[in-house]
JSON list of C-alpha atoms in Angstrom, two decimals:
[
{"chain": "A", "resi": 4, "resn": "UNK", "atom": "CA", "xyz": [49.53, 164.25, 78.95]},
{"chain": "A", "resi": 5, "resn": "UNK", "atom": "CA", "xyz": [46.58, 163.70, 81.52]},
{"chain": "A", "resi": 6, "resn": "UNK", "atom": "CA", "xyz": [46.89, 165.78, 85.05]},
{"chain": "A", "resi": 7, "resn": "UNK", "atom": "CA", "xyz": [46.95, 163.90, 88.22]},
{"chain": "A", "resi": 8, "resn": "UNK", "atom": "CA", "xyz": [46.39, 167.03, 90.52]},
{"chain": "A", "resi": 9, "resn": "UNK", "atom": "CA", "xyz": [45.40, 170.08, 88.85]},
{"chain": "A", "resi": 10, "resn": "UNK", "atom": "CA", "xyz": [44.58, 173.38, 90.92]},
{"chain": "A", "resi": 11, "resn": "UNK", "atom": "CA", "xyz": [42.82, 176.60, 89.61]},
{"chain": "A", "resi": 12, "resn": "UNK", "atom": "CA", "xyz": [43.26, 179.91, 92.07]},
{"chain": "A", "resi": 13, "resn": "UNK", "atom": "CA", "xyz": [43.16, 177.88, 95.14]},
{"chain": "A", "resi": 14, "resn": "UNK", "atom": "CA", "xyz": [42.53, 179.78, 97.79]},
{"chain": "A", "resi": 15, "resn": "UNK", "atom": "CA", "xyz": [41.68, 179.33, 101.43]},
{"chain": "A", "resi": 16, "resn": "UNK", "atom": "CA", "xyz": [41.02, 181.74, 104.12]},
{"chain": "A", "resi": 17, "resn": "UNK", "atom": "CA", "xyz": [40.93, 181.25, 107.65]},
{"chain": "A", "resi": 18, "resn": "UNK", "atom": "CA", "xyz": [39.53, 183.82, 110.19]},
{"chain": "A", "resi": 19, "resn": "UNK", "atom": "CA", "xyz": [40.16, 186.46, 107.97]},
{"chain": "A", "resi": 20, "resn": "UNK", "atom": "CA", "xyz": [43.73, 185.27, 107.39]},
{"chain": "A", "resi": 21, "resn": "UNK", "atom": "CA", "xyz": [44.68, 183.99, 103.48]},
{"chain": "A", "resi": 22, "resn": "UNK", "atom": "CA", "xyz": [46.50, 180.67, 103.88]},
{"chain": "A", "resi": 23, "resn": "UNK", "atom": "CA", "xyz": [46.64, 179.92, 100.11]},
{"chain": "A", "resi": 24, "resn": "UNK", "atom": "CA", "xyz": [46.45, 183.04, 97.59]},
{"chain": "A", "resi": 25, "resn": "UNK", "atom": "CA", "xyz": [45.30, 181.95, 94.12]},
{"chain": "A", "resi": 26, "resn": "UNK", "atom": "CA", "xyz": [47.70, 178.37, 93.90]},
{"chain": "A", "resi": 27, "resn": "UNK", "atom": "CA", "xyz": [47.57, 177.01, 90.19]},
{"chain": "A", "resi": 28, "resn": "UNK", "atom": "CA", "xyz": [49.43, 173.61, 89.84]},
{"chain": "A", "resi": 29, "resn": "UNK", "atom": "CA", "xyz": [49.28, 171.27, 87.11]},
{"chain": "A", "resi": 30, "resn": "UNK", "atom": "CA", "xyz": [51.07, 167.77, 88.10]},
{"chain": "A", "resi": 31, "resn": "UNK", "atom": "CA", "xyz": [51.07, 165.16, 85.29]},
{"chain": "A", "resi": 32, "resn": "UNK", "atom": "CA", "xyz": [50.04, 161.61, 85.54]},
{"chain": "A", "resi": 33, "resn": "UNK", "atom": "CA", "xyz": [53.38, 159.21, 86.25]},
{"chain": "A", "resi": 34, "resn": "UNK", "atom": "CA", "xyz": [55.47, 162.05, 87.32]},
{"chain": "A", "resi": 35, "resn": "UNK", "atom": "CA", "xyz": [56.85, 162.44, 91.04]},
{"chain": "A", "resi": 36, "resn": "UNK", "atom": "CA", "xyz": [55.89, 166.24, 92.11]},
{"chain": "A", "resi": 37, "resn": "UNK", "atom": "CA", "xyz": [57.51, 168.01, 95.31]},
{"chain": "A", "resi": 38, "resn": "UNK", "atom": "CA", "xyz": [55.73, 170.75, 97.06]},
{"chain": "A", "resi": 39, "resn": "UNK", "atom": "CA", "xyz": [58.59, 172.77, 98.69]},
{"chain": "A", "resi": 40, "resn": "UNK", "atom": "CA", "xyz": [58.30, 175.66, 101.18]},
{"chain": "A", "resi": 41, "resn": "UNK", "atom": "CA", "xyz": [58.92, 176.90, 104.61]},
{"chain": "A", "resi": 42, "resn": "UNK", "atom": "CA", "xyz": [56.52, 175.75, 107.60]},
{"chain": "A", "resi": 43, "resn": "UNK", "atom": "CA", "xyz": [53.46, 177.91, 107.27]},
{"chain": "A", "resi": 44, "resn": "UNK", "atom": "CA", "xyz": [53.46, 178.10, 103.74]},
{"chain": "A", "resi": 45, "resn": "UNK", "atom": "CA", "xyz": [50.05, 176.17, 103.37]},
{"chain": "A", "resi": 46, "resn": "UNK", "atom": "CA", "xyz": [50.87, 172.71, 101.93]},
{"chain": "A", "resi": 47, "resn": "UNK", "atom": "CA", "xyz": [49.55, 170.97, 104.16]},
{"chain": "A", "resi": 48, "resn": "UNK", "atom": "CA", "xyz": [46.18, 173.28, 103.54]},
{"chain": "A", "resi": 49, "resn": "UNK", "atom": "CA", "xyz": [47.01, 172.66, 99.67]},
{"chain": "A", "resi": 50, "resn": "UNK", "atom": "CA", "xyz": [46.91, 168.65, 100.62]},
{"chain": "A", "resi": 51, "resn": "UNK", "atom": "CA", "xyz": [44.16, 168.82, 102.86]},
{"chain": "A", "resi": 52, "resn": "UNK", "atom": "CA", "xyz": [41.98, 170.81, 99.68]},
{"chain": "A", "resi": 53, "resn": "UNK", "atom": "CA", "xyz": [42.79, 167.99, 97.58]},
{"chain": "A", "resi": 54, "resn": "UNK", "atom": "CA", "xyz": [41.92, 165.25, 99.82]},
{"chain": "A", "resi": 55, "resn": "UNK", "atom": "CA", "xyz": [38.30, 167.08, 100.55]},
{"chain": "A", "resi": 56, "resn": "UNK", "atom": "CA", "xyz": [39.50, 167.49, 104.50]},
{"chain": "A", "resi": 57, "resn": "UNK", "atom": "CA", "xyz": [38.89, 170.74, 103.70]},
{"chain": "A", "resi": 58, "resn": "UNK", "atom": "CA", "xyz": [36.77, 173.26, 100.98]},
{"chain": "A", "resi": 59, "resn": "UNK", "atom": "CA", "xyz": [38.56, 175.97, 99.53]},
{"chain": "A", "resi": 60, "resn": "UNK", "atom": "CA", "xyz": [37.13, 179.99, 100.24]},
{"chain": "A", "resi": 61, "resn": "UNK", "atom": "CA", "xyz": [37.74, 180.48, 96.39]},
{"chain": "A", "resi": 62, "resn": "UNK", "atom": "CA", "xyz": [39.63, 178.27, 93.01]},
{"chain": "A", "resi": 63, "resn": "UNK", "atom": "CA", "xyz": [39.00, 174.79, 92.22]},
{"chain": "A", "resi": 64, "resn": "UNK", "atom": "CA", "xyz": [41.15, 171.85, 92.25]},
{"chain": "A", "resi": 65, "resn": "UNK", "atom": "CA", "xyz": [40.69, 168.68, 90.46]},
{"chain": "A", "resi": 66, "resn": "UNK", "atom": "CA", "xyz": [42.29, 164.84, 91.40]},
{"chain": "A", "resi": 67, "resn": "UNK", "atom": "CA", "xyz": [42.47, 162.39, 89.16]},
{"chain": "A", "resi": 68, "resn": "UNK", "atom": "CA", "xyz": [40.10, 164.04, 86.47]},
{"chain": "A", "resi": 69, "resn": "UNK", "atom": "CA", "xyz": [37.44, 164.76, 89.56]},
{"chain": "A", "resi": 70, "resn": "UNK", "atom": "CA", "xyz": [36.23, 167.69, 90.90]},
{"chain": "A", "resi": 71, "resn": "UNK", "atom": "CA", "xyz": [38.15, 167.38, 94.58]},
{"chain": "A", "resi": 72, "resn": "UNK", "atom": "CA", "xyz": [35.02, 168.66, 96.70]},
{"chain": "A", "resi": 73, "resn": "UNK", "atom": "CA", "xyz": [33.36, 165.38, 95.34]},
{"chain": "A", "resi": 74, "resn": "UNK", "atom": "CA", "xyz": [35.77, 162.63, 95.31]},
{"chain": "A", "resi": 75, "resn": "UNK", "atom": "CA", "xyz": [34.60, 159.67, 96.80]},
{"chain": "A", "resi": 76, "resn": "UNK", "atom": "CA", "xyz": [34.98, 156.12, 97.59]},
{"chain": "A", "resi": 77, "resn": "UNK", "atom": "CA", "xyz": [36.06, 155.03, 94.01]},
{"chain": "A", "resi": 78, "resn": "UNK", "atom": "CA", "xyz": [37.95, 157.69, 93.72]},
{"chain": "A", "resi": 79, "resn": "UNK", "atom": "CA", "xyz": [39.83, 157.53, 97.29]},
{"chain": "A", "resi": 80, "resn": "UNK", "atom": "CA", "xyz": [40.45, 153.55, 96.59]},
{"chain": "A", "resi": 81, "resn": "UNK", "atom": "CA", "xyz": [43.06, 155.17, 94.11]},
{"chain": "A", "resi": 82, "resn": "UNK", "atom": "CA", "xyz": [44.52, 157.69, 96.40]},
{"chain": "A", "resi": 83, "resn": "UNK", "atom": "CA", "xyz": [47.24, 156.88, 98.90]},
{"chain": "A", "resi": 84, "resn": "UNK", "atom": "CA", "xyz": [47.27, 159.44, 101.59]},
{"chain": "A", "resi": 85, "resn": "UNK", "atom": "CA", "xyz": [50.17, 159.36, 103.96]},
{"chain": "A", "resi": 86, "resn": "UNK", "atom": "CA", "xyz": [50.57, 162.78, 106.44]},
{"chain": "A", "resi": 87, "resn": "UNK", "atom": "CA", "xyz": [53.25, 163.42, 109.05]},
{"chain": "A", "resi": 88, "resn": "UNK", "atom": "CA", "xyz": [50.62, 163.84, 111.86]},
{"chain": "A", "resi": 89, "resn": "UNK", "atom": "CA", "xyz": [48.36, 161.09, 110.58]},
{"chain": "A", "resi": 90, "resn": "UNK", "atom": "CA", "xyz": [46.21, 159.44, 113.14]},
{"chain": "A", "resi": 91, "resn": "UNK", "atom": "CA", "xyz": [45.92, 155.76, 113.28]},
{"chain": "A", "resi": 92, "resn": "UNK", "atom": "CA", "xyz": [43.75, 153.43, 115.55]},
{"chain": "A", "resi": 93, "resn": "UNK", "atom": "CA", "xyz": [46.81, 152.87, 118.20]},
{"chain": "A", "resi": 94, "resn": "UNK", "atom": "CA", "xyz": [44.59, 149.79, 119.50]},
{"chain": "A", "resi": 95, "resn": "UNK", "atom": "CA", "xyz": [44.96, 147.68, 116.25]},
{"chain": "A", "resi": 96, "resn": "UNK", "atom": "CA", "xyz": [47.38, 145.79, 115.93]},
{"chain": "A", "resi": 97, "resn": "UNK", "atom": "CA", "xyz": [49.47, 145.91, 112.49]},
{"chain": "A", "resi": 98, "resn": "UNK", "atom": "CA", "xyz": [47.93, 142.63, 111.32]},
{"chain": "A", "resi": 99, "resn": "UNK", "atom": "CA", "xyz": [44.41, 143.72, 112.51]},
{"chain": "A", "resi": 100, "resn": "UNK", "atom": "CA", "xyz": [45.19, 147.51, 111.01]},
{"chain": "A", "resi": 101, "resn": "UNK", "atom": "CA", "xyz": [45.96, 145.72, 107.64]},
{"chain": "A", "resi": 102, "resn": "UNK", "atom": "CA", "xyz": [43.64, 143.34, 107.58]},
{"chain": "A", "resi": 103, "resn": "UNK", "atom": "CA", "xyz": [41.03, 145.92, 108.57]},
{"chain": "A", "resi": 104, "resn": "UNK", "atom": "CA", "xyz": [41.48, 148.34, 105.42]},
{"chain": "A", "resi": 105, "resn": "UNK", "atom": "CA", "xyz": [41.85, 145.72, 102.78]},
{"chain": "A", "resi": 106, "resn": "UNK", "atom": "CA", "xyz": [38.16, 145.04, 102.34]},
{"chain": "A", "resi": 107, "resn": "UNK", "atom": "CA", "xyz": [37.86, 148.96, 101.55]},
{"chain": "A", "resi": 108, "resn": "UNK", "atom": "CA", "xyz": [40.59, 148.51, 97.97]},
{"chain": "A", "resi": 109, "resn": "UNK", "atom": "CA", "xyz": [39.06, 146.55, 95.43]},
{"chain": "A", "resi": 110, "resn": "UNK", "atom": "CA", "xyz": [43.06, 146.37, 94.30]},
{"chain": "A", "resi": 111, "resn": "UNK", "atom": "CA", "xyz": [44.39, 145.63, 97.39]},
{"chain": "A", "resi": 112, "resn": "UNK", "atom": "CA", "xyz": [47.30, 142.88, 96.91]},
{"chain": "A", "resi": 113, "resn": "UNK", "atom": "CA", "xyz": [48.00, 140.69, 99.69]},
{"chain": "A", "resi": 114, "resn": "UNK", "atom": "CA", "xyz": [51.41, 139.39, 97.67]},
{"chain": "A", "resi": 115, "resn": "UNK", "atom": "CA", "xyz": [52.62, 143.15, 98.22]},
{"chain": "A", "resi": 116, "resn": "UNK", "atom": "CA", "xyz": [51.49, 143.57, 101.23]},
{"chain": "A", "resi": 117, "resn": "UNK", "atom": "CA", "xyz": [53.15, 140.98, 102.16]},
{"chain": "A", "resi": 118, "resn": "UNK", "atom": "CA", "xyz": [56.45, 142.13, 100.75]},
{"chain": "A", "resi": 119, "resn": "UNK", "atom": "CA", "xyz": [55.92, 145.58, 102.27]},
{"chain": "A", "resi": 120, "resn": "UNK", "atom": "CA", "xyz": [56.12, 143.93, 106.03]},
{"chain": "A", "resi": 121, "resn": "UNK", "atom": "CA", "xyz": [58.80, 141.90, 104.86]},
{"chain": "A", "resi": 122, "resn": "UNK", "atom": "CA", "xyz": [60.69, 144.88, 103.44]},
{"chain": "A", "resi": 123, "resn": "UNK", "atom": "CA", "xyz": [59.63, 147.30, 106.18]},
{"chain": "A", "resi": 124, "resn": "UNK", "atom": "CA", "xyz": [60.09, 144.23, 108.84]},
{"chain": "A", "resi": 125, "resn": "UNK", "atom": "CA", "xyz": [56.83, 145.40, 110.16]},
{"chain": "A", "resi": 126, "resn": "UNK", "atom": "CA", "xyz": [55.49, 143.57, 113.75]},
{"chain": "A", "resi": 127, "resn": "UNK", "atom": "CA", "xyz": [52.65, 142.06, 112.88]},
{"chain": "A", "resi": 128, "resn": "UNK", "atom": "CA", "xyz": [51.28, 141.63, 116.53]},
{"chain": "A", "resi": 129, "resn": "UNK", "atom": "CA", "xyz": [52.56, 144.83, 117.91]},
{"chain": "A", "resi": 130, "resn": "UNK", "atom": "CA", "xyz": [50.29, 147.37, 118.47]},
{"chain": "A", "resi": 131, "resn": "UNK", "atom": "CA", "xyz": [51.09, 151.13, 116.29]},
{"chain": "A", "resi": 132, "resn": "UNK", "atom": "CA", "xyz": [50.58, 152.73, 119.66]},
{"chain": "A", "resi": 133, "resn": "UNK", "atom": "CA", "xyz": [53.57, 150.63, 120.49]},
{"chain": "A", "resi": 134, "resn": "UNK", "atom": "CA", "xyz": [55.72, 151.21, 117.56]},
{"chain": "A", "resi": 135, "resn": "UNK", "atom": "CA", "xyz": [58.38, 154.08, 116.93]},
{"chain": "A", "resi": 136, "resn": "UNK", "atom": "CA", "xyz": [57.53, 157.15, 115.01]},
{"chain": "A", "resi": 137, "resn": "UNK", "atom": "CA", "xyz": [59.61, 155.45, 112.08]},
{"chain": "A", "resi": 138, "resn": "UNK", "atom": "CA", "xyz": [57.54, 152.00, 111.87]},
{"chain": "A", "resi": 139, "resn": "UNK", "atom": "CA", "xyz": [54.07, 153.86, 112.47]},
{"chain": "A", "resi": 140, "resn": "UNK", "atom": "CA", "xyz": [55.01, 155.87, 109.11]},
{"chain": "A", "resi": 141, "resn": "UNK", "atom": "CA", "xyz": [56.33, 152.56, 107.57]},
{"chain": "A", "resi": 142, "resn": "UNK", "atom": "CA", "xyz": [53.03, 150.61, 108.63]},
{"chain": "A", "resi": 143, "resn": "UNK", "atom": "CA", "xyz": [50.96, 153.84, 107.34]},
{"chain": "A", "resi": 144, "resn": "UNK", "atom": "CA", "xyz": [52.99, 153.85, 104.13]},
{"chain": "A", "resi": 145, "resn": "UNK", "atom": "CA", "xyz": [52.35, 149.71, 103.53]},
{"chain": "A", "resi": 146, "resn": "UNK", "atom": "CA", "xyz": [49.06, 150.41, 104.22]},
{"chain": "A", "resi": 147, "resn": "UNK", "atom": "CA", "xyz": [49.00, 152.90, 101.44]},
{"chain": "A", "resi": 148, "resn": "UNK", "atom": "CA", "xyz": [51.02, 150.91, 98.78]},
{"chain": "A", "resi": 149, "resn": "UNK", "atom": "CA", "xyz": [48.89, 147.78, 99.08]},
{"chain": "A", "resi": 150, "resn": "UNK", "atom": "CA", "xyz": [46.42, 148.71, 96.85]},
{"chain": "A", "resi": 151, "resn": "UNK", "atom": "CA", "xyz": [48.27, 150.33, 94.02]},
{"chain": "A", "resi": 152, "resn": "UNK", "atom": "CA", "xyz": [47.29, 153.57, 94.08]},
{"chain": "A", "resi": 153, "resn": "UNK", "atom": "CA", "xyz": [47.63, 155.49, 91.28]},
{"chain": "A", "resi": 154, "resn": "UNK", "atom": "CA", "xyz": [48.20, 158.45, 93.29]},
{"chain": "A", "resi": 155, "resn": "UNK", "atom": "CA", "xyz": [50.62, 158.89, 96.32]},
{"chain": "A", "resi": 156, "resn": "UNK", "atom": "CA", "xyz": [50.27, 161.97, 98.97]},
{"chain": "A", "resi": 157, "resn": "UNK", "atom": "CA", "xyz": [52.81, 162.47, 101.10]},
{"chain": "A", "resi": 158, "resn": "UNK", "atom": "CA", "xyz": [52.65, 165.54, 103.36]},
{"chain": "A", "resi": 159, "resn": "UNK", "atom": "CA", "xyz": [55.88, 165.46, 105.35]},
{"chain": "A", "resi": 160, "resn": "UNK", "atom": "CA", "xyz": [56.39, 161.93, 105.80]},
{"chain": "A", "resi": 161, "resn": "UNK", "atom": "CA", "xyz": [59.83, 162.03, 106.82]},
{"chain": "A", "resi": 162, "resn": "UNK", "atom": "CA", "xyz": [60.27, 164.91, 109.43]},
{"chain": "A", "resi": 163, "resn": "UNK", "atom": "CA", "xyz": [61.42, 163.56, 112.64]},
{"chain": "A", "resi": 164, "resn": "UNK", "atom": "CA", "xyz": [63.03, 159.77, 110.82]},
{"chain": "A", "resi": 165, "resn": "UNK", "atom": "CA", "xyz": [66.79, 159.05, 110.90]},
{"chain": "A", "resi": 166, "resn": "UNK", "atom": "CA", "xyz": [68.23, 158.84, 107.53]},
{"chain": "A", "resi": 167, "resn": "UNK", "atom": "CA", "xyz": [68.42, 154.83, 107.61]},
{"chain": "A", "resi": 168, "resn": "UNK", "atom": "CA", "xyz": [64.30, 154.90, 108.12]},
{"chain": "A", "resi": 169, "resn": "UNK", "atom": "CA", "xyz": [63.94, 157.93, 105.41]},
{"chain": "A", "resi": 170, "resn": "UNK", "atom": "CA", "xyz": [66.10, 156.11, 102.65]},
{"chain": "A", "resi": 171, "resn": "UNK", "atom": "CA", "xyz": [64.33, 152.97, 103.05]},
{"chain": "A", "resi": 172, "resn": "UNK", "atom": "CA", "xyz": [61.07, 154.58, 102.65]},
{"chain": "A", "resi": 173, "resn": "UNK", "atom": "CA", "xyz": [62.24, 156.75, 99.74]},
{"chain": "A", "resi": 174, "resn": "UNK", "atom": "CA", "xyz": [63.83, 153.38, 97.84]},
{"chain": "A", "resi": 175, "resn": "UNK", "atom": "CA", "xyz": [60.09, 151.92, 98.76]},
{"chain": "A", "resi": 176, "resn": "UNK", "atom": "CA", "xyz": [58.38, 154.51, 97.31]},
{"chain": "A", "resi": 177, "resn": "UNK", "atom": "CA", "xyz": [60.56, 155.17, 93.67]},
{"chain": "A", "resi": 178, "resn": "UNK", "atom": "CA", "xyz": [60.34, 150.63, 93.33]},
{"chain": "A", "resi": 179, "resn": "UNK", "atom": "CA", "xyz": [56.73, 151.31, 92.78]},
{"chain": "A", "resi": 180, "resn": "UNK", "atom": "CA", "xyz": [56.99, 154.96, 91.64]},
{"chain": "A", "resi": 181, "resn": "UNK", "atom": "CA", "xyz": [55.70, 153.11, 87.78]},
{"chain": "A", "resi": 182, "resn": "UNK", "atom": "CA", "xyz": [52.48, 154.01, 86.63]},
{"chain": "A", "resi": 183, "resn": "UNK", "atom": "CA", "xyz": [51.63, 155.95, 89.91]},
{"chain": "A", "resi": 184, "resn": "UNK", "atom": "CA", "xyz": [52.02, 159.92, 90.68]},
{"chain": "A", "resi": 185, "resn": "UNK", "atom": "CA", "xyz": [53.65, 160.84, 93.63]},
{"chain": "A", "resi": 186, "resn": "UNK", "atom": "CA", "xyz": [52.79, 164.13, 94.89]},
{"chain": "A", "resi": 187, "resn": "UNK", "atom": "CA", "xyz": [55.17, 165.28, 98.11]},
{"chain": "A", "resi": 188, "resn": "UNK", "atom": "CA", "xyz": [55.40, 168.11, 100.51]},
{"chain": "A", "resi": 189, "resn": "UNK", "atom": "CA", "xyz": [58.47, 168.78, 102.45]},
{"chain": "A", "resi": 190, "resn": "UNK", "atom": "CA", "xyz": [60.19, 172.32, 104.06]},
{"chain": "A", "resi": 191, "resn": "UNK", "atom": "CA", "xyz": [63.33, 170.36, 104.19]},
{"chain": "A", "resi": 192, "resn": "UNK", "atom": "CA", "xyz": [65.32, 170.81, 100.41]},
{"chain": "A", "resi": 193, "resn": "UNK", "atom": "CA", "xyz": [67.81, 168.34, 101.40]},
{"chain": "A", "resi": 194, "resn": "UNK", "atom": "CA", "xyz": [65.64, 165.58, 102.34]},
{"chain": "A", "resi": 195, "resn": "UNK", "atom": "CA", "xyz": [63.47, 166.19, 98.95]},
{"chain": "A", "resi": 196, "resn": "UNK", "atom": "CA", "xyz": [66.40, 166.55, 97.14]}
]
């Protein structure tokens, strides 16, 4: 079975400090992977290595069958990155915000996305620096289901939701968990669980 995230003595280093200390991880294609540990226990560095935010001080990691330091647009057209402290353009609108990325997805379905603000009940006209912490994550999340990606991030989407919000984005995400790789990072058990 193929990888979908693969990670070889990852290590990162900050000021002297280790973050990460030599993380190996092998997550196969079509499986859904959670990343558990306290706060502080680098997986949000581990994401942010993988999604070339950041370069590791030692290790290698690979996504999708590339090299993670050189992913690039073809490669993050399959990649749907969702991050509890994710910034989005508060002055779009959710119809402009949408409209905006789907030039950027050569598989970007507008059937879907259009069942994702149905399902999410998404205000098209509202501006995200308008909307609650729960639709700005549902809004992010359409935004990264659109295009089919055949890998899902997900660095602690749910902190901070009420359960309603979580379970509907949970029941979202395992509808179209087929033929995609979701990859998850949560310090809460409970809610992974």
């Amino acid at each position: 079975m193929n990888s979908a995230i693969r990670t070889y003595d990852l290590t990162k280093v900050f000021r002297g400090t280790p973050v990460l200390n030599g993380v190996s991880l092998d997550v196969p294609e079509g499986s859904i992977y959670g990343l558990v540990g306290p706060n502080g226990a680098g997986k949000t560095t581990t994401i942010k290595l993988l999604m070339k935010i950041l370069a590791p001080t030692r290790g290698r990691s690979e996504v999708l069958a590339t090299d993670s330091r050189r992913l690039g647009p073809r490669d993050f057209a399959q990649i749907g990155y969702v991050s509890e402290n994710q910034e989005l353009p508060e002055w779009m609108t959710v119809r402009y915000f949408l409209r905006y990325l789907a030039p950027f997805y050569p598989t970007w379905d507008s059937a879907l996305e259009r069942e994702l603000l149905r399902q999410f009940q998404l205000p098209l006209d509202q501006k995200l620096k308008n909307l609650s912490r729960g639709m700005r994550m549902k809004a992010s999340l359409a935004s990264s289901l659109a295009y089919r990606p055949r890998l899902i991030v997900l660095d602690e989407p749910f902190t901070g939701l009420d359960a309603l919000v979580r379970d509907e984005l949970i029941e979202s995400l395992l509808a179209r968990a087929e033929n995609t790789t979701i990859f998850i990072s949560s310090h809460d058990l409970g809610e992974m669980e």
